[in-house]
Short mmCIF file of C-alpha atoms in Angstrom, two decimals:
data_model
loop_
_atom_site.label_atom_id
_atom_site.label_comp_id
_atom_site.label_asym_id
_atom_site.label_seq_id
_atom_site.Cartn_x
_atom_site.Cartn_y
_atom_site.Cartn_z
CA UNK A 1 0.00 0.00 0.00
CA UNK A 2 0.64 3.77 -0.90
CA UNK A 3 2.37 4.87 2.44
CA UNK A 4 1.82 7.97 2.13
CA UNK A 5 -1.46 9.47 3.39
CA UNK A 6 -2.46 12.21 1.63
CA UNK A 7 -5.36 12.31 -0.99
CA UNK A 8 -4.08 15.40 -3.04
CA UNK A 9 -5.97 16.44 -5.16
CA UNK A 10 -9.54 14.70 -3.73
CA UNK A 11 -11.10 16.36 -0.63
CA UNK A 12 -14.03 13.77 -0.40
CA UNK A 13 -14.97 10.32 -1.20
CA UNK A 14 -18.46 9.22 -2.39
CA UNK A 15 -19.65 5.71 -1.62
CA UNK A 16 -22.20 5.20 -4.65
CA UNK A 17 -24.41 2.13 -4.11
CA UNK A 18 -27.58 0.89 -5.65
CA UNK A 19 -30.20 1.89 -2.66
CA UNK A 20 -33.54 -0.40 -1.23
CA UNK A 21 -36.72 0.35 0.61
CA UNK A 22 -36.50 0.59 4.27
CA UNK A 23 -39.94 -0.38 5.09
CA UNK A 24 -43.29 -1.94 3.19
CA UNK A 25 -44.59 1.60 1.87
CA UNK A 26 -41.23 1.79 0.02
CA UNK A 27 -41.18 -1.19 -1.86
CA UNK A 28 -43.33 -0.55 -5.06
CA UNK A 29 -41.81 3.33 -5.17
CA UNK A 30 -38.54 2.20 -4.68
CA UNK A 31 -39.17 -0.67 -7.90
CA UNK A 32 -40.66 2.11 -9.96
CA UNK A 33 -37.31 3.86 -9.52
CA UNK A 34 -35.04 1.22 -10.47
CA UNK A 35 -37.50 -0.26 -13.61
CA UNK A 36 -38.20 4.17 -14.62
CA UNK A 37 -39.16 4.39 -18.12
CA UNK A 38 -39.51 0.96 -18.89
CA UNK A 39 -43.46 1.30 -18.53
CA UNK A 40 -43.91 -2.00 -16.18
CA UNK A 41 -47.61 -1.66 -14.30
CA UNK A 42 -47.92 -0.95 -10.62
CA UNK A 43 -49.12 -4.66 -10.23
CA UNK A 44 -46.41 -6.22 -11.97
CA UNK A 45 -44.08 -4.17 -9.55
CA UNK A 46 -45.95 -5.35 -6.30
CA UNK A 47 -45.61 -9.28 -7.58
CA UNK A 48 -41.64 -8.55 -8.08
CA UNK A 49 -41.71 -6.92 -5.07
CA UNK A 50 -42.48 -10.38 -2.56
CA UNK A 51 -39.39 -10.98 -2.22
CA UNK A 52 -38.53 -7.75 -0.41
CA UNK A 53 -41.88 -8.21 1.88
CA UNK A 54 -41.08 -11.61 3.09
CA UNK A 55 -38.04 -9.75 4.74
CA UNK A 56 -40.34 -6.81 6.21
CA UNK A 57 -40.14 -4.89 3.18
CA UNK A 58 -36.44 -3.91 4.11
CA UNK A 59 -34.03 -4.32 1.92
CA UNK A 60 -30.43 -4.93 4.14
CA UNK A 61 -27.93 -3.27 1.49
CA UNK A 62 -28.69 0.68 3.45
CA UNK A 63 -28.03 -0.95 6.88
CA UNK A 64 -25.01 -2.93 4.79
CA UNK A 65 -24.05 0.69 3.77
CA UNK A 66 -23.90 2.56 6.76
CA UNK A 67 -21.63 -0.23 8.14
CA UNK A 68 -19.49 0.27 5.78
CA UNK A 69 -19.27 3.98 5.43
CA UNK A 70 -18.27 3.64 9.36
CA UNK A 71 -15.66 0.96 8.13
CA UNK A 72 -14.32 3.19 6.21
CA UNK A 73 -14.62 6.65 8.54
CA UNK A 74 -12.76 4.40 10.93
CA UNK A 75 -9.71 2.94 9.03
CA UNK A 76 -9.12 6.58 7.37
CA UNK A 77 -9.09 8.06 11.01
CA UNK A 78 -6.81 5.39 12.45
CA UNK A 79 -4.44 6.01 9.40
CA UNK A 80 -4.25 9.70 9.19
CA UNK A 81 -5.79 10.24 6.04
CA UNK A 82 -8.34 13.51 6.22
CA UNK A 83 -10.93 12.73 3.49
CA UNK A 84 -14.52 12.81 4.34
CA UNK A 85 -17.04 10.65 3.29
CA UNK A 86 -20.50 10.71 1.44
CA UNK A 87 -23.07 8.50 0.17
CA UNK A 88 -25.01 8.42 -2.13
CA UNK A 89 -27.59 6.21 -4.09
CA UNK A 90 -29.13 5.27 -7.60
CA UNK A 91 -32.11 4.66 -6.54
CA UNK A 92 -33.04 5.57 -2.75
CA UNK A 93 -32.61 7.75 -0.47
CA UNK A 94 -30.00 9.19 0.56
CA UNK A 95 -30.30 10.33 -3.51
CA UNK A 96 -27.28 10.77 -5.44
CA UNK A 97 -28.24 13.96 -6.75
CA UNK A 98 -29.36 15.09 -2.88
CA UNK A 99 -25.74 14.06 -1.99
CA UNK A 100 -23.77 15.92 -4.75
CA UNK A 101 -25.56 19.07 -3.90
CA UNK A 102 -24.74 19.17 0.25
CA UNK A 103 -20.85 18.19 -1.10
CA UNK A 104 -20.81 21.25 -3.36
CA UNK A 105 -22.42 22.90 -0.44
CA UNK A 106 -19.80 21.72 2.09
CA UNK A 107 -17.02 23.27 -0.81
CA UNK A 108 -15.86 19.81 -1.89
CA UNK A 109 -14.48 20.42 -5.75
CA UNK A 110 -12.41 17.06 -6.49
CA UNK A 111 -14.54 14.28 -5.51
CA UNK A 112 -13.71 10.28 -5.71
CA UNK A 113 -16.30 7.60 -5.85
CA UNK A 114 -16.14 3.94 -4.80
CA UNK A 115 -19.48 2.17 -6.71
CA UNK A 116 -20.52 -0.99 -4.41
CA UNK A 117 -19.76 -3.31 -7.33
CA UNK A 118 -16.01 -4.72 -7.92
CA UNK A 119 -16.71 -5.67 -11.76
CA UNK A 120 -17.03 -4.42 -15.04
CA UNK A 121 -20.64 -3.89 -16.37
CA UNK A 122 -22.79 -1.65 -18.02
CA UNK A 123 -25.20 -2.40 -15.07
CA UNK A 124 -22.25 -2.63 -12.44
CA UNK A 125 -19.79 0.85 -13.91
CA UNK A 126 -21.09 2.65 -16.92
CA UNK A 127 -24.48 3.16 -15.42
CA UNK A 128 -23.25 4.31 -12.54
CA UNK A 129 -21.00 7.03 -14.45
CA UNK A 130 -24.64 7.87 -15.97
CA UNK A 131 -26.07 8.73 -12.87
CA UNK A 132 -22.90 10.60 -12.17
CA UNK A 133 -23.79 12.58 -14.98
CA UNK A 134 -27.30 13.41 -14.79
CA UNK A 135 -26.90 14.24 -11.26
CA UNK A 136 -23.97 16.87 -12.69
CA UNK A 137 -26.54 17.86 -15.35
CA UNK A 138 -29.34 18.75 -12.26
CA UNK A 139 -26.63 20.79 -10.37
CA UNK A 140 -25.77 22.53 -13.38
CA UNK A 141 -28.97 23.86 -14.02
CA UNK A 142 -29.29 24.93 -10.85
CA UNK A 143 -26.12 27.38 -11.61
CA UNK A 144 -24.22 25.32 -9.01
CA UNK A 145 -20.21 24.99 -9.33
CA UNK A 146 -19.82 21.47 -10.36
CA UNK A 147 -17.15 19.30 -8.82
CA UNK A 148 -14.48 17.20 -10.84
CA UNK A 149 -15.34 13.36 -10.29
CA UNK A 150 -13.02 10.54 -10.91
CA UNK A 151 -14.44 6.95 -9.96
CA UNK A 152 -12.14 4.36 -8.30
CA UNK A 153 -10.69 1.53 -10.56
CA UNK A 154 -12.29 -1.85 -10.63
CA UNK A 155 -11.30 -3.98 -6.95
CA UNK A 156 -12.19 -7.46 -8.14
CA UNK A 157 -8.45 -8.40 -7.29
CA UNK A 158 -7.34 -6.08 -4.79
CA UNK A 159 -6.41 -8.21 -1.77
CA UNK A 160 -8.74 -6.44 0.73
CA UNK A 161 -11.34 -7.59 -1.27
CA UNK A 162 -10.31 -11.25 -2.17
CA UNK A 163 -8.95 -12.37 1.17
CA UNK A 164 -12.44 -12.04 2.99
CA UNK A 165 -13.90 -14.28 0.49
CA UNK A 166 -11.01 -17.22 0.71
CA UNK A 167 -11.39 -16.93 4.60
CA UNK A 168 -15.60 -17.46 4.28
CA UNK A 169 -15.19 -20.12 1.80
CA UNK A 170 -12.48 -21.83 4.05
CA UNK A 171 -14.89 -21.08 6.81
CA UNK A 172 -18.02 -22.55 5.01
CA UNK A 173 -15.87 -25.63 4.24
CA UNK A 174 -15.05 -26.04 7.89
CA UNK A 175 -18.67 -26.15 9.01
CA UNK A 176 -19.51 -28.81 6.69
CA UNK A 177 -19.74 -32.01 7.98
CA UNK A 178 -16.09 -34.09 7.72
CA UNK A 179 -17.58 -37.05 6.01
CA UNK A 180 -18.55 -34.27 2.71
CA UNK A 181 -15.87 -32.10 3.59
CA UNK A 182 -13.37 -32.80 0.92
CA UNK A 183 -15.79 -33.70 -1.74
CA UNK A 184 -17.14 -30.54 -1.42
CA UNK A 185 -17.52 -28.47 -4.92
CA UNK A 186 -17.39 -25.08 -4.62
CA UNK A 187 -19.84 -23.00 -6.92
CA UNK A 188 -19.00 -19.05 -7.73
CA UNK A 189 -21.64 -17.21 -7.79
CA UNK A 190 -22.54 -13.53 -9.50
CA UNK A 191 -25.15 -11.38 -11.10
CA UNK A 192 -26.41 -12.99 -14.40
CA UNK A 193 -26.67 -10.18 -17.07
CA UNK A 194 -27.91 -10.50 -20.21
CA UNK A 195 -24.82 -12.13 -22.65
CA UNK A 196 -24.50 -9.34 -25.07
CA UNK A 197 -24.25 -7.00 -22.06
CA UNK A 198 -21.38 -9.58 -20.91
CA UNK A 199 -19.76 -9.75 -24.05
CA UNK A 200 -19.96 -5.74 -24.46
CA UNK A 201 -18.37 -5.55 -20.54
CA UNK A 202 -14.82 -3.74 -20.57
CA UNK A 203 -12.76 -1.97 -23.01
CA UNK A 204 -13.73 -2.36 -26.51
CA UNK A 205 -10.54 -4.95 -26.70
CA UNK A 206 -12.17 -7.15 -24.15
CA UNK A 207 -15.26 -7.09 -26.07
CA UNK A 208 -16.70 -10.66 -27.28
CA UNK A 209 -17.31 -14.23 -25.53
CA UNK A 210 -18.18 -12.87 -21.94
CA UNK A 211 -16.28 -9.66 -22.23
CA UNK A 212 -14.27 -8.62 -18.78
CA UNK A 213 -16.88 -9.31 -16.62
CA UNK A 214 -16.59 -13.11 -17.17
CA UNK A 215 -12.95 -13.08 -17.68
CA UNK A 216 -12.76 -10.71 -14.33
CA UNK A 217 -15.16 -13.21 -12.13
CA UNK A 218 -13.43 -16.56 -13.55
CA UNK A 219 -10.03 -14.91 -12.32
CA UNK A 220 -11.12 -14.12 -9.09
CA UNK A 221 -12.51 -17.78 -8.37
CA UNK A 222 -9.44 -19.11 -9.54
CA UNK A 223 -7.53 -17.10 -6.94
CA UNK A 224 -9.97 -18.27 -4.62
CA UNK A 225 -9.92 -21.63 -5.50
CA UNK A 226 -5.90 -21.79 -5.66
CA UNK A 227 -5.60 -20.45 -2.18
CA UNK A 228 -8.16 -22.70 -0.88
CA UNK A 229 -5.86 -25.49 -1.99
CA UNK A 230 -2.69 -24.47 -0.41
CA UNK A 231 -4.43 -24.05 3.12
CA UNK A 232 -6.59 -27.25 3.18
CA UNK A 233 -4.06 -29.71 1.14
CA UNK A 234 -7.19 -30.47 -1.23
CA UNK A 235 -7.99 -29.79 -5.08
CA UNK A 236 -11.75 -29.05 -5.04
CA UNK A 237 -13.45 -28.50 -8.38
CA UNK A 238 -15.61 -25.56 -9.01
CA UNK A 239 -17.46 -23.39 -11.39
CA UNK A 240 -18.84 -19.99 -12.07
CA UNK A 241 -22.40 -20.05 -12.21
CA UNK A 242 -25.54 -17.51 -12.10
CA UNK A 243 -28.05 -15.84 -10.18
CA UNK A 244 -30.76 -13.46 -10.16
CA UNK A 245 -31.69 -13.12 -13.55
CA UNK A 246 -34.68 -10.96 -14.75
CA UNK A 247 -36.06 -9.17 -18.19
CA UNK A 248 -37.41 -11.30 -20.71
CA UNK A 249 -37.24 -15.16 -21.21
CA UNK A 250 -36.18 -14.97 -24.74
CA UNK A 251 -33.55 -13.52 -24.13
CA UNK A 252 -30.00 -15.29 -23.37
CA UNK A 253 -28.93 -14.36 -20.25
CA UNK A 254 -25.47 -15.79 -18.66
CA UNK A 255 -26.22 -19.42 -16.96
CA UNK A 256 -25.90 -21.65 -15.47
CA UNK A 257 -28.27 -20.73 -12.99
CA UNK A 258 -27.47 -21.41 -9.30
CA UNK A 259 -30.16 -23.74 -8.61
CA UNK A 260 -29.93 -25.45 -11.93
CA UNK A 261 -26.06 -26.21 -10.63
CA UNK A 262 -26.95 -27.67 -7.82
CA UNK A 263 -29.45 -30.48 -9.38
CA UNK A 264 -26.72 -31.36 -11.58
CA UNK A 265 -24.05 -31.45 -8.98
CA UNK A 266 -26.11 -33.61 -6.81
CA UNK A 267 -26.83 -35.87 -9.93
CA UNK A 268 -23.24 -35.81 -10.47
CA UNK A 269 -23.16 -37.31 -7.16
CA UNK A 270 -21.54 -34.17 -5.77
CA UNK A 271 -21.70 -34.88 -1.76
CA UNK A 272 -21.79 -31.00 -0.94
CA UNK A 273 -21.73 -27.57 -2.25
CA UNK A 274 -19.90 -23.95 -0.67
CA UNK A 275 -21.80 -21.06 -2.65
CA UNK A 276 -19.41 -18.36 -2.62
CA UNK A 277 -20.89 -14.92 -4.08
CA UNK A 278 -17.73 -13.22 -5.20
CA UNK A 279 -19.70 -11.31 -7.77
CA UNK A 280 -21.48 -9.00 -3.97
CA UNK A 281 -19.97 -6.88 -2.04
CA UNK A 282 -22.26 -7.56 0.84
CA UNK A 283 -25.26 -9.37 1.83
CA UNK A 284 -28.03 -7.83 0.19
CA UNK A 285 -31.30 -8.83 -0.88
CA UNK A 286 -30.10 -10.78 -3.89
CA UNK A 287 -28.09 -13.12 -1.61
CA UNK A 288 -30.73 -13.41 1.46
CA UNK A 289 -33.49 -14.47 -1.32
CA UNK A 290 -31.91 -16.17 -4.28
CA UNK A 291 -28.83 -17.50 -2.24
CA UNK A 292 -29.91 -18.16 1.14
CA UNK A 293 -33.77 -18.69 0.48
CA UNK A 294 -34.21 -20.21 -3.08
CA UNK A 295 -30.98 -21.91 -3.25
CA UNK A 296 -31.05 -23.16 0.14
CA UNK A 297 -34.44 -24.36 -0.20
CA UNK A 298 -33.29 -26.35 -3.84
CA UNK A 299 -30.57 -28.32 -1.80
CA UNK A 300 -32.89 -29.10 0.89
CA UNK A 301 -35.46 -30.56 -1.62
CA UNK A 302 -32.24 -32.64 -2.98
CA UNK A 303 -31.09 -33.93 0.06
CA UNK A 304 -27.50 -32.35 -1.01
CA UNK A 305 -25.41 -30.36 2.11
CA UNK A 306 -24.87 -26.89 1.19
CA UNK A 307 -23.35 -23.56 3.13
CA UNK A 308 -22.99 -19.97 1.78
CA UNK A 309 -19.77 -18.50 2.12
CA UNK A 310 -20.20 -14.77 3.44
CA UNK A 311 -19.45 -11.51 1.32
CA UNK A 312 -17.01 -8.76 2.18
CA UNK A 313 -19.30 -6.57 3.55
CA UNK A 314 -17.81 -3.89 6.05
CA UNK A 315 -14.80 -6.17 6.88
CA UNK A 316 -11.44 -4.16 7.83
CA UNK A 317 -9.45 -5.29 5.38
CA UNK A 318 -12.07 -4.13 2.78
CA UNK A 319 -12.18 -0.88 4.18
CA UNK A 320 -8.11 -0.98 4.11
CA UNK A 321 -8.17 -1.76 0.20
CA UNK A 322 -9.95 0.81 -0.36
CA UNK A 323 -7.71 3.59 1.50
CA UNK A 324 -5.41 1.70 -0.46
CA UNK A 325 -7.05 2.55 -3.60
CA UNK A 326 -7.85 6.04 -2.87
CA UNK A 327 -4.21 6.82 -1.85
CA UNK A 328 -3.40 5.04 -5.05
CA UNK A 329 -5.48 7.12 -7.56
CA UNK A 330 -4.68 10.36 -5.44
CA UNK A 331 -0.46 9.45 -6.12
CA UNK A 332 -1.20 8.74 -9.69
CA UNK A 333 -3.28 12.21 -10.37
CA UNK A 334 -0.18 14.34 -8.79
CA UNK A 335 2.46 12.08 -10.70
CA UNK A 336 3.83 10.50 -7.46
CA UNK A 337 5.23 7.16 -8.10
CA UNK A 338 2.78 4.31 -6.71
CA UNK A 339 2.18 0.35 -8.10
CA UNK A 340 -1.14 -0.99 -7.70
CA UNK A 341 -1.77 -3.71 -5.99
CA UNK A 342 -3.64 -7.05 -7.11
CA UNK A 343 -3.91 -10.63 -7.41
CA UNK A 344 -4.59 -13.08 -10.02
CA UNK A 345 -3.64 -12.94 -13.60
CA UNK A 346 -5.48 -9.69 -15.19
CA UNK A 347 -3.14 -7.06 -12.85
CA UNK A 348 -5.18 -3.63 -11.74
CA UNK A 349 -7.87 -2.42 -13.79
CA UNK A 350 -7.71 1.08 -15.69
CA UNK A 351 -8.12 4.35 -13.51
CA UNK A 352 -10.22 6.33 -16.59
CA UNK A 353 -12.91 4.03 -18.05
CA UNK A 354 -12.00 4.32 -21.92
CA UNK A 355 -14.82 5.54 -24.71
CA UNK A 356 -16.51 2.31 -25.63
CA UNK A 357 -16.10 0.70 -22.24
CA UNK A 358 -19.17 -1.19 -21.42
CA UNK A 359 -21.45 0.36 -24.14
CA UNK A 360 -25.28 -0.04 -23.40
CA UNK A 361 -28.10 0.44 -26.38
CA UNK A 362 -29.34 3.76 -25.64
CA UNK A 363 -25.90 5.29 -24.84
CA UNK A 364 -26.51 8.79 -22.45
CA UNK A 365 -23.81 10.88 -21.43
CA UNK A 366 -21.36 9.37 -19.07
CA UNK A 367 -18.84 11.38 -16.02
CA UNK A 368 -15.42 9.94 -14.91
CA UNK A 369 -14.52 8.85 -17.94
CA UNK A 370 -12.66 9.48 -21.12
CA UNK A 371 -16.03 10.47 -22.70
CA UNK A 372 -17.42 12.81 -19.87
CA UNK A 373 -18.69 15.92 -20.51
CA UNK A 374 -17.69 17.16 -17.56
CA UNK A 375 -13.89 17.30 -17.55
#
């Protein structure tokens, strides 16, 4: 890590996440943000929305948030560094556009962000530089002095990020029972996204056959999977596989799906399964319901011994990668020598998300990056 601690030229970070209802009445307003403009019914939204009231209507990934935003408060005060801290989201309160204002408010000009998602996506990056940018677009025609934003590189591989996940799968492992314990298959789980968005994922170079974001993932569970090796003494097999996929059925969407998996591993005559979600940064509704309800519920039926491995969540060393990263970005804007850190076989991601990075259909204008209109 940089050891120096100071975050010339930034004077604030912005943790940018994805946002969730904090109560029943916010469910179908809080799905009407999220699905905006794609003209879905109020009914359809309240029969999408179940899976959110069999939890109270709460969605954890705010509660997820605040833990980490005090994660982070905490490391950067017991390492020197004076940056403050925002948040911000897509698509609950606190808004995005909300937060941007009280930071140009509170004089902040150079602003970093950390998006709660480690991978390249349109969904999981470029989208998030959208937001960026109509946020910048509402403050501007307000007359307000608009801030510089650069977003943090990709942390798929950073250490701080990786390590948490080996220690919950080796964790998961342990509380299997010994008879199933080294037959165990271990099954990496992420996001499915549609498979041209996939293919379209990273720089236009990585374009084609899964793009970055499957070439990013399949790294990280091979890093996973190498290092659970070397501390138990035993080659388990594993695979990338799905989860939570939406839109239409026609249309091909990564698989295989989780639950799918696991009826062929127990066919297989797999003894037991460690679901590892490398693809989350914490425990949010996605894993409680498709992981630890639907999932969960398919290896019961099957008779097959599964555990899920936990996510990084607030976790110190998370909150230390990404001091790491800030301090990193900060030495490379004021041409003080640094070298990234990260594991596996891709090295650290790019700091400025080239033109053509993660394209989506209906391309809008896009901040912190090479194509931003707002320099």
């Amino acid at each position: 890590m940089p050891d120096a601690t100071d975050p010339t030229p930034y004077d604030a970070l912005l943790l940018l996440s994805f946002g969730g209802p904090e109560g029943p009445d916010d469910v179908v307003p809080f799905l009407e943000n999220v699905t905006r403009g794609r003209g879905i019914p109020k009914e359809r939204l309240k029969e999408v929305g179940q899976h959110y009231f069999l939890f109270g209507g709460v969605s954890p990934i705010n509660d997820q948030n605040r833990a980490l935003l005090d994660a982070l408060r905490k490391d950067f005060a017991e390492h020197g560094l004076n940056l403050p801290v925002y948040w911000g989201n897509r698509n609950w309160a606190p808004y995005l556009t909300d937060t941007l204002r009280e930071m140009v408010a509170d004089g902040r000009r150079r602003i970093l962000v950390l998006a709660t998602s480690a991978y390249a996506s349109y969904s999981g990056c470029r989208q998030y530089r959208e937001n960026l940018a109509d946020a910048l677009a509402t403050l501007e025609a307000e007359g307000l002095e608009l801030p510089r934003i650069d977003k943090l590189r990709h942390y798929f591989n950073h250490p701080g990020f990786i390590e948490p996940m080996i220690e919950g799968v080796l964790e998961s492992l342990a509380d299997l029972p010994a008879d199933v314990r080294d037959g165990a298959h271990i099954a990496f789980t992420t996001h499915s996204i549609p498979d041209s968005a996939a293919d379209a994922s990273g720089p236009v170079e990585e374009h084609g056959d899964g793009g970055a974001y499957v070439k990013q993932h399949l790294d990280v569970a091979q890093v996973i999977a190498d290092a659970v090796r070397e501390r138990t003494g035993v080659d388990r097999p594993w695979k990338l596989v799905y989860q939570s996929r939406s839109g239409a059925p026609h249309i091909p969407w990564l698989e295989p799906d989780i639950c799918d998996h696991l009826e062929e591993q127990h066919g297989a005559g797999v003894p037991a399964v460690v679901m590892a979600p490398i693809g989350f940064v914490s425990d949010h509704m996605e894993v409680l319901y498709d992981l630890d309800t639907e999932a969960k519920a398919k290896a019961e039926e099957l008779g097959l011994p599964v555990r899920r491995s936990a996510t990084v969540g607030a976790d110190p060393r998370f909150a230390a990668a990404i001091r790491d990263l800030v301090l990193e970005r900060a030495a490379a804007e004021s041409a003080r020598p640094v070298t990234p850190c990260a594991l596996g076989a891709l090295g650290p991601s790019h700091n400025v998300c080239p033109v053509g990075c993660c394209p989506s259909r209906n391309p809008l204008p896009a901040a912190a990056g090479a194509d931003s209109p707002y320099a």
